[in-house]
PDB file of C-alpha atoms in Angstrom:
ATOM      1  CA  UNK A  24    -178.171  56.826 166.321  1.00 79.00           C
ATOM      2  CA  UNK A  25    -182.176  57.914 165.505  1.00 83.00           C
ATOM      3  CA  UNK A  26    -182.411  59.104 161.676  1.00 87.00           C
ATOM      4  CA  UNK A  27    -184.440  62.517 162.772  1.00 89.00           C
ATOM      5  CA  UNK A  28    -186.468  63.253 159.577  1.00 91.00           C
ATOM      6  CA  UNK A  29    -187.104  59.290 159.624  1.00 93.00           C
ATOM      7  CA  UNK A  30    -188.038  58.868 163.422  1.00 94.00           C
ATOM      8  CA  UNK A  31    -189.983  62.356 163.216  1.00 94.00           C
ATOM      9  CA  UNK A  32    -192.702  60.146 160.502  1.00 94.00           C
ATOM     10  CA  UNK A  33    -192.627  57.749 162.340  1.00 95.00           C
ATOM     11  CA  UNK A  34    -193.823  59.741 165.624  1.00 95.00           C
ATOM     12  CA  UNK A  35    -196.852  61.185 163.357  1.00 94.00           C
ATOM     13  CA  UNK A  36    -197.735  57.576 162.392  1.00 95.00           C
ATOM     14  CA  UNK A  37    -197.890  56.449 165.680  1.00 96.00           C
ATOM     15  CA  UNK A  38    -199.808  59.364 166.383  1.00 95.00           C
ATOM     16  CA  UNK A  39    -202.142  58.675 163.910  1.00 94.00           C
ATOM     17  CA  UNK A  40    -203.261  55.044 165.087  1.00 95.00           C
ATOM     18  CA  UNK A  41    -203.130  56.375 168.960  1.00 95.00           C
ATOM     19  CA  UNK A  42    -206.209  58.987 167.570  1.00 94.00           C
ATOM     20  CA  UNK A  43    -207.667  56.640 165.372  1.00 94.00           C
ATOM     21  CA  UNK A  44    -207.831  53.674 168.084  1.00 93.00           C
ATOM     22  CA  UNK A  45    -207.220  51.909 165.210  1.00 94.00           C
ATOM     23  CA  UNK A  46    -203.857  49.965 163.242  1.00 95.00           C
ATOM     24  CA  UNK A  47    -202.522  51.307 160.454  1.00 95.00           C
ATOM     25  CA  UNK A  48    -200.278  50.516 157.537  1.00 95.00           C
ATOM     26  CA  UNK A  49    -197.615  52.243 155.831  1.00 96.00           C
ATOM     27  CA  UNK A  50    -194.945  51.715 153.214  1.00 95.00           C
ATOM     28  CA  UNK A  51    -191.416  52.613 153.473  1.00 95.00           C
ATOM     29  CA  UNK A  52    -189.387  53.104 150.489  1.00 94.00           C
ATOM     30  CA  UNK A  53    -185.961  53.109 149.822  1.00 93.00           C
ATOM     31  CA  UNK A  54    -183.352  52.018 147.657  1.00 92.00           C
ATOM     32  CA  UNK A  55    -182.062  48.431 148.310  1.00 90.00           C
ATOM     33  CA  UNK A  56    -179.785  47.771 150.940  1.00 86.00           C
ATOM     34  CA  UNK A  57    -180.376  51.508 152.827  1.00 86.00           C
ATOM     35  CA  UNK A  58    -181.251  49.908 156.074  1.00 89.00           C
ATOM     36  CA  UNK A  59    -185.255  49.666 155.645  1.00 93.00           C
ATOM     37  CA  UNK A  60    -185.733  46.712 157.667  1.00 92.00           C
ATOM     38  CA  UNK A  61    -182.881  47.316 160.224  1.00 92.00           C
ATOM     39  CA  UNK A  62    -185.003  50.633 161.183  1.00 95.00           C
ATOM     40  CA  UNK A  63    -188.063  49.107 161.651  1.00 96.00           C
ATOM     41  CA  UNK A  64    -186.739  46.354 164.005  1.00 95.00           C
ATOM     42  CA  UNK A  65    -184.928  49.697 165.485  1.00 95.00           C
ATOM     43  CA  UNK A  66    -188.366  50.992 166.304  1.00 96.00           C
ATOM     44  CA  UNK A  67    -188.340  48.741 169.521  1.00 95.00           C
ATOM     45  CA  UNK A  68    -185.480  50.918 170.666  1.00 95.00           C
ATOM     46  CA  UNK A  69    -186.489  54.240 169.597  1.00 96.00           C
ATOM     47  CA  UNK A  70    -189.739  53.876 170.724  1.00 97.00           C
ATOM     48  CA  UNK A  71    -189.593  51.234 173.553  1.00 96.00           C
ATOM     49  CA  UNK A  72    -192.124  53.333 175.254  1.00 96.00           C
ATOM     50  CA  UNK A  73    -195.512  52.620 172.788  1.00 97.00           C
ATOM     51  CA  UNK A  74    -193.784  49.572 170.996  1.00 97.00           C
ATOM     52  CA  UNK A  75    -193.515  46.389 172.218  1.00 96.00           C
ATOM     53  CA  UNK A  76    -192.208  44.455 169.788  1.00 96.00           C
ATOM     54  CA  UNK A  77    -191.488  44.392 165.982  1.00 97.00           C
ATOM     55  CA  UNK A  78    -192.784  41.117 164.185  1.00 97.00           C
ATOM     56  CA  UNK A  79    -191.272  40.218 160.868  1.00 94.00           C
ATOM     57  CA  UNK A  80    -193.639  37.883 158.644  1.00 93.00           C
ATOM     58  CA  UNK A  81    -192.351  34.725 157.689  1.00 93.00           C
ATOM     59  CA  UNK A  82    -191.373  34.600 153.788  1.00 90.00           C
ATOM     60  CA  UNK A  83    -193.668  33.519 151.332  1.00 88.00           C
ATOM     61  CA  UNK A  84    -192.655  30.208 150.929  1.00 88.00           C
ATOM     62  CA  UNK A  85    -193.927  29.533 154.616  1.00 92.00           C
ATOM     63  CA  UNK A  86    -197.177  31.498 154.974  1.00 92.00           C
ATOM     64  CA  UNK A  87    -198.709  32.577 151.422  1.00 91.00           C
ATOM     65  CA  UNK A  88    -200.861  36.238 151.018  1.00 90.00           C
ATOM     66  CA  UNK A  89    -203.527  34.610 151.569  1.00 91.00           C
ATOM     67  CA  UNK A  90    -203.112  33.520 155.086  1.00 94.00           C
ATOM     68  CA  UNK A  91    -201.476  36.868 156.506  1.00 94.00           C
ATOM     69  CA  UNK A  92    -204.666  38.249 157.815  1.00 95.00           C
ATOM     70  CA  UNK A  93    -204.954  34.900 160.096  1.00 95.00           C
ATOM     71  CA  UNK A  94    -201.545  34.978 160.865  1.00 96.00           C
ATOM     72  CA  UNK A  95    -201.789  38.686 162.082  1.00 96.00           C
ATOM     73  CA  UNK A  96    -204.898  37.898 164.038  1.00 96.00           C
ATOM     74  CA  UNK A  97    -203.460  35.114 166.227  1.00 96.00           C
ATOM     75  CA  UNK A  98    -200.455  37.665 167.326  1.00 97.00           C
ATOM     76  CA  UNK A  99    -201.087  38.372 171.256  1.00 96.00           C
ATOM     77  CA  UNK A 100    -203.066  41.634 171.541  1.00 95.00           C
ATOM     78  CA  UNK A 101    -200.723  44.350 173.520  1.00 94.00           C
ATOM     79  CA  UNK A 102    -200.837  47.586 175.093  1.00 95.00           C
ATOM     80  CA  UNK A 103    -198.398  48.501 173.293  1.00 96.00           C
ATOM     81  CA  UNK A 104    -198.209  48.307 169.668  1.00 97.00           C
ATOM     82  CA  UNK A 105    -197.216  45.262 167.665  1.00 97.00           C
ATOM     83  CA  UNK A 106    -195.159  46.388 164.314  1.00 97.00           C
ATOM     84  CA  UNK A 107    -195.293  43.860 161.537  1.00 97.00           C
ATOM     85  CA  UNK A 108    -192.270  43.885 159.450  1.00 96.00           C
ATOM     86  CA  UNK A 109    -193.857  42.905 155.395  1.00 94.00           C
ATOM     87  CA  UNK A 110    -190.058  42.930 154.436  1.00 90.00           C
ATOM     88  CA  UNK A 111    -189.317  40.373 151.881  1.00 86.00           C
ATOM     89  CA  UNK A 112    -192.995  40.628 150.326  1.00 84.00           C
ATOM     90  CA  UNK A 113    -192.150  42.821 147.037  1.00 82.00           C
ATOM     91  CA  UNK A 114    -193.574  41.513 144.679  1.00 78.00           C
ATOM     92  CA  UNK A 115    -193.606  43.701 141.022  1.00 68.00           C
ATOM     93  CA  UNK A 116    -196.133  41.230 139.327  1.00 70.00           C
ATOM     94  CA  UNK A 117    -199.480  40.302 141.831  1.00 79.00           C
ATOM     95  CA  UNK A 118    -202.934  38.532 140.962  1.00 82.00           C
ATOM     96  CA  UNK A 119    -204.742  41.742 141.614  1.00 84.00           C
ATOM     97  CA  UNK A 120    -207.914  39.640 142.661  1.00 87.00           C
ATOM     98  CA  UNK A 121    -205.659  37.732 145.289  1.00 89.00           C
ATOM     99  CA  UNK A 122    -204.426  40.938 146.532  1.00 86.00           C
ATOM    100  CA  UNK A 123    -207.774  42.737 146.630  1.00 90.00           C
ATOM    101  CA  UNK A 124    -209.051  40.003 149.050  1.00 91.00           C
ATOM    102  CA  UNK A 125    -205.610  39.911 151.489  1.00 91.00           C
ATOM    103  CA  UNK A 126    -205.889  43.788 151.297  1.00 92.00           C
ATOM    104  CA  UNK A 127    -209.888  43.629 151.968  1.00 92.00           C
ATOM    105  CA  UNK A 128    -209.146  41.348 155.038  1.00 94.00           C
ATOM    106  CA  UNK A 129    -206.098  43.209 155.905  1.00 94.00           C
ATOM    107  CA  UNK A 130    -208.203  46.408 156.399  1.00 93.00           C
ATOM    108  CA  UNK A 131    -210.998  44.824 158.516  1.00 93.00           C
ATOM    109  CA  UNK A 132    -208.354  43.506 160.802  1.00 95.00           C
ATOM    110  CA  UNK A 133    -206.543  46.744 161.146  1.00 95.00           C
ATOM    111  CA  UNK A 134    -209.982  48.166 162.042  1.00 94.00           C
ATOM    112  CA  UNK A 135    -210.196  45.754 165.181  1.00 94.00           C
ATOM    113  CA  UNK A 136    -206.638  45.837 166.300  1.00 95.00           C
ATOM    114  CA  UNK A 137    -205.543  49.022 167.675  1.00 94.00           C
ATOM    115  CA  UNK A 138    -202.082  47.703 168.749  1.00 96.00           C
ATOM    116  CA  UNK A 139    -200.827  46.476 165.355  1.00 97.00           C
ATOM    117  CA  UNK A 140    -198.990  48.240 162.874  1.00 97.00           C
ATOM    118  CA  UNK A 141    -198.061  47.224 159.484  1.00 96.00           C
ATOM    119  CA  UNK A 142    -194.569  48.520 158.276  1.00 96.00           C
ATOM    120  CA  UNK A 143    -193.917  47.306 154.502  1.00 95.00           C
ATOM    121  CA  UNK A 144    -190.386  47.974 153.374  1.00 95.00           C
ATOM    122  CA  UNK A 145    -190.253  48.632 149.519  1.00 94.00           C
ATOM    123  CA  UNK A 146    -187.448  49.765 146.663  1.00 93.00           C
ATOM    124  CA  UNK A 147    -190.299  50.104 143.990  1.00 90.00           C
ATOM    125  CA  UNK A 148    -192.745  52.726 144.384  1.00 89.00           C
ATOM    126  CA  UNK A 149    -194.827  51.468 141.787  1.00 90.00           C
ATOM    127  CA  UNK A 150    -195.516  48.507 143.691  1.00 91.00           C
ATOM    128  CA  UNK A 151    -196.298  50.436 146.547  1.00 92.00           C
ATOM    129  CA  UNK A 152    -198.770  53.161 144.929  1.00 92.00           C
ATOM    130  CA  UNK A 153    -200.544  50.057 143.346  1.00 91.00           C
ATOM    131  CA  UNK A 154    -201.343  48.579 146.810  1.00 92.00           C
ATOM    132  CA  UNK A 155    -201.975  51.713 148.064  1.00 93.00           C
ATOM    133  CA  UNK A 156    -204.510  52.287 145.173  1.00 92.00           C
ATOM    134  CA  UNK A 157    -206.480  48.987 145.836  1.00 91.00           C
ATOM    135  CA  UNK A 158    -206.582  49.637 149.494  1.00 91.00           C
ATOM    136  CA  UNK A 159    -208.548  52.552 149.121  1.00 90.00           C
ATOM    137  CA  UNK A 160    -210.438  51.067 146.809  1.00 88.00           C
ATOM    138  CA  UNK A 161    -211.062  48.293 149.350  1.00 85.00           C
ATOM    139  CA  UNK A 162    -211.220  50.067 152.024  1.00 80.00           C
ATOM    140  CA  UNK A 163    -210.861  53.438 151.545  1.00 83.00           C
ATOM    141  CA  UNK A 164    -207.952  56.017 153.408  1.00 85.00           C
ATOM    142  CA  UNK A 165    -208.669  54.410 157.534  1.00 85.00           C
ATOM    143  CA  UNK A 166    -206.001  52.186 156.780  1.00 89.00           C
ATOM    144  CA  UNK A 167    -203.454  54.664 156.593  1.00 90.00           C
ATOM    145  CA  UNK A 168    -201.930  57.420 158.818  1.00 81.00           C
ATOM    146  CA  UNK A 169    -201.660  61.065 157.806  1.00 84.00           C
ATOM    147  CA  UNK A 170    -199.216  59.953 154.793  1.00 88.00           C
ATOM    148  CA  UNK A 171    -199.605  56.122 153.315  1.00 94.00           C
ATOM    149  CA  UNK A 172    -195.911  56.073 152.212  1.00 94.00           C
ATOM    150  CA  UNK A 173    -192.470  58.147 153.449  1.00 92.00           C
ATOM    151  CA  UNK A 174    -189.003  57.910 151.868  1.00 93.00           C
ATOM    152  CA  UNK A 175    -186.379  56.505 153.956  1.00 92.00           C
ATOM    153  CA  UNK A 176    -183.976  59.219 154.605  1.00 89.00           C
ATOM    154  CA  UNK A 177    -181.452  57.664 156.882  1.00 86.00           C
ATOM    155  CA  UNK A 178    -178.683  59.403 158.971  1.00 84.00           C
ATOM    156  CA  UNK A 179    -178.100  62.521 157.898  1.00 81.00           C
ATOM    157  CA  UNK A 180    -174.261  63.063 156.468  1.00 85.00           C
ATOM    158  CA  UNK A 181    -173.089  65.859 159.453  1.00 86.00           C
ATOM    159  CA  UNK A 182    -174.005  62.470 162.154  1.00 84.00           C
ATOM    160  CA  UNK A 183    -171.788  59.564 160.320  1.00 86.00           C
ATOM    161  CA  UNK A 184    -169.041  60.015 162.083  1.00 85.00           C
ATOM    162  CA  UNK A 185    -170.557  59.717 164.943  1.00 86.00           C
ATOM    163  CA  UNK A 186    -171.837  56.533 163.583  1.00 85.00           C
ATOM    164  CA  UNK A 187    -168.305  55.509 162.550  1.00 86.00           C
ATOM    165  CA  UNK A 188    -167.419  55.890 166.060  1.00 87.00           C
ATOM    166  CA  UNK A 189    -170.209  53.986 167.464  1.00 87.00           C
ATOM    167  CA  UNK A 190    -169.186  51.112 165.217  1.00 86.00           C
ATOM    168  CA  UNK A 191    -165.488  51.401 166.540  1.00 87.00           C
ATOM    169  CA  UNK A 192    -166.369  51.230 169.833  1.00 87.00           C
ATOM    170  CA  UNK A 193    -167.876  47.772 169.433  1.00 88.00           C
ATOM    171  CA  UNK A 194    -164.234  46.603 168.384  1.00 83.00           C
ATOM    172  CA  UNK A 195    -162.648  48.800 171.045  1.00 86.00           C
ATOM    173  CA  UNK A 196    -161.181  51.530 168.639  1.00 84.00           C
ATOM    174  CA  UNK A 197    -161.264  54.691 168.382  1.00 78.00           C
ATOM    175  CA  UNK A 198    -160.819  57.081 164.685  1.00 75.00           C
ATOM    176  CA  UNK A 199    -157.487  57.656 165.522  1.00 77.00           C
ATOM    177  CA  UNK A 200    -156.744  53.583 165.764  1.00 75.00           C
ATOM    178  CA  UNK A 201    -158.350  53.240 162.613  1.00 70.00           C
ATOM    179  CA  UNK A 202    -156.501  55.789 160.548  1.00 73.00           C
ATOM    180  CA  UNK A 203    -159.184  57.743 159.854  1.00 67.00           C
ATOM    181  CA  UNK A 204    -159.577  61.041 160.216  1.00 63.00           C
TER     182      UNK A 204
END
């Protein structure tokens, strides 16, 4: 079940890197545990016509900032987009420095790569605005689409129960079964 408001951003980003022949980034903020990361793997589905797969980075303990840019530039090149999942990569406290150089590196690869997209789920938009703010400094605005961050909004409330349904199906149930009306 598509999250309209949600899917609707997620259209004008696409639409952004399509004009600029160019990837982007953007954050994606929500409160923990609101389904971030399940809705950008969902983009595969929703979108299965301009993206071809959704690539989560591995956790910092197996590839540090520093070596993201490499790791990003050895993905296959596509017609269809690549979207990079930065779930998990949060971090409140940052050696600016560090991330002015991953960011710096980040942008010149986003330049080149017109198939990859960088989706970074976030709860704190303080962390978020600060990365934003160094990227610009960086690199200036390319990097981003027409917005650099959206708020998750989900599902709106009038379409859960068709999501309750959904979720009975899988267990061969129906409302009724469940008690629930």
């Amino acid at each position: 079940v598509q999250p309209e408001e949600d899917v609707e951003a997620i259209k004008r980003f696409l639409a952004a890197a399509e004009s600029s022949s160019q990837g982007k980034i953007l954050f994606l903020t929500a409160p923990s545990g609101t389904g971030k990361s399940t809705f950008v793997h969902s983009l595969e589905i929703f979108f299965s016509d301009r993206v071809g797969e959704v690539v989560r980075l591995p956790p910092p303990h197996e590839l540090a900032v520093s070596e993201i840019p490499a790791f990003l530039a050895k993905l296959p090149i596509h017609s269809k987009f690549t979207v990079v999942n930065f779930d998990g990569r949060e971090a409140p406290y940052f050696n600016e420095p560090e991330y002015q150089t991953f960011l710096g590196a980040l942008n010149g690869l986003l330049r080149t790569r017109r198939d990859l997209l960088v989706i970074w789920p976030v709860t704190d938009a303080t962390f978020s605005a600060k990365l934003i703010q160094l990227l610009e400094q960086v690199g200036g605005r390319s990097a981003f689409g027409i917005a650099p961050q959206i708020q998750l909004n989900g599902i709106s409330k009038e379409r859960f129960v068709l999501v309750l349904e959904k979720l009975l199906q899988v267990a061969n149930w129906r409302l009724e079964d469940a008690a629930i009306s």
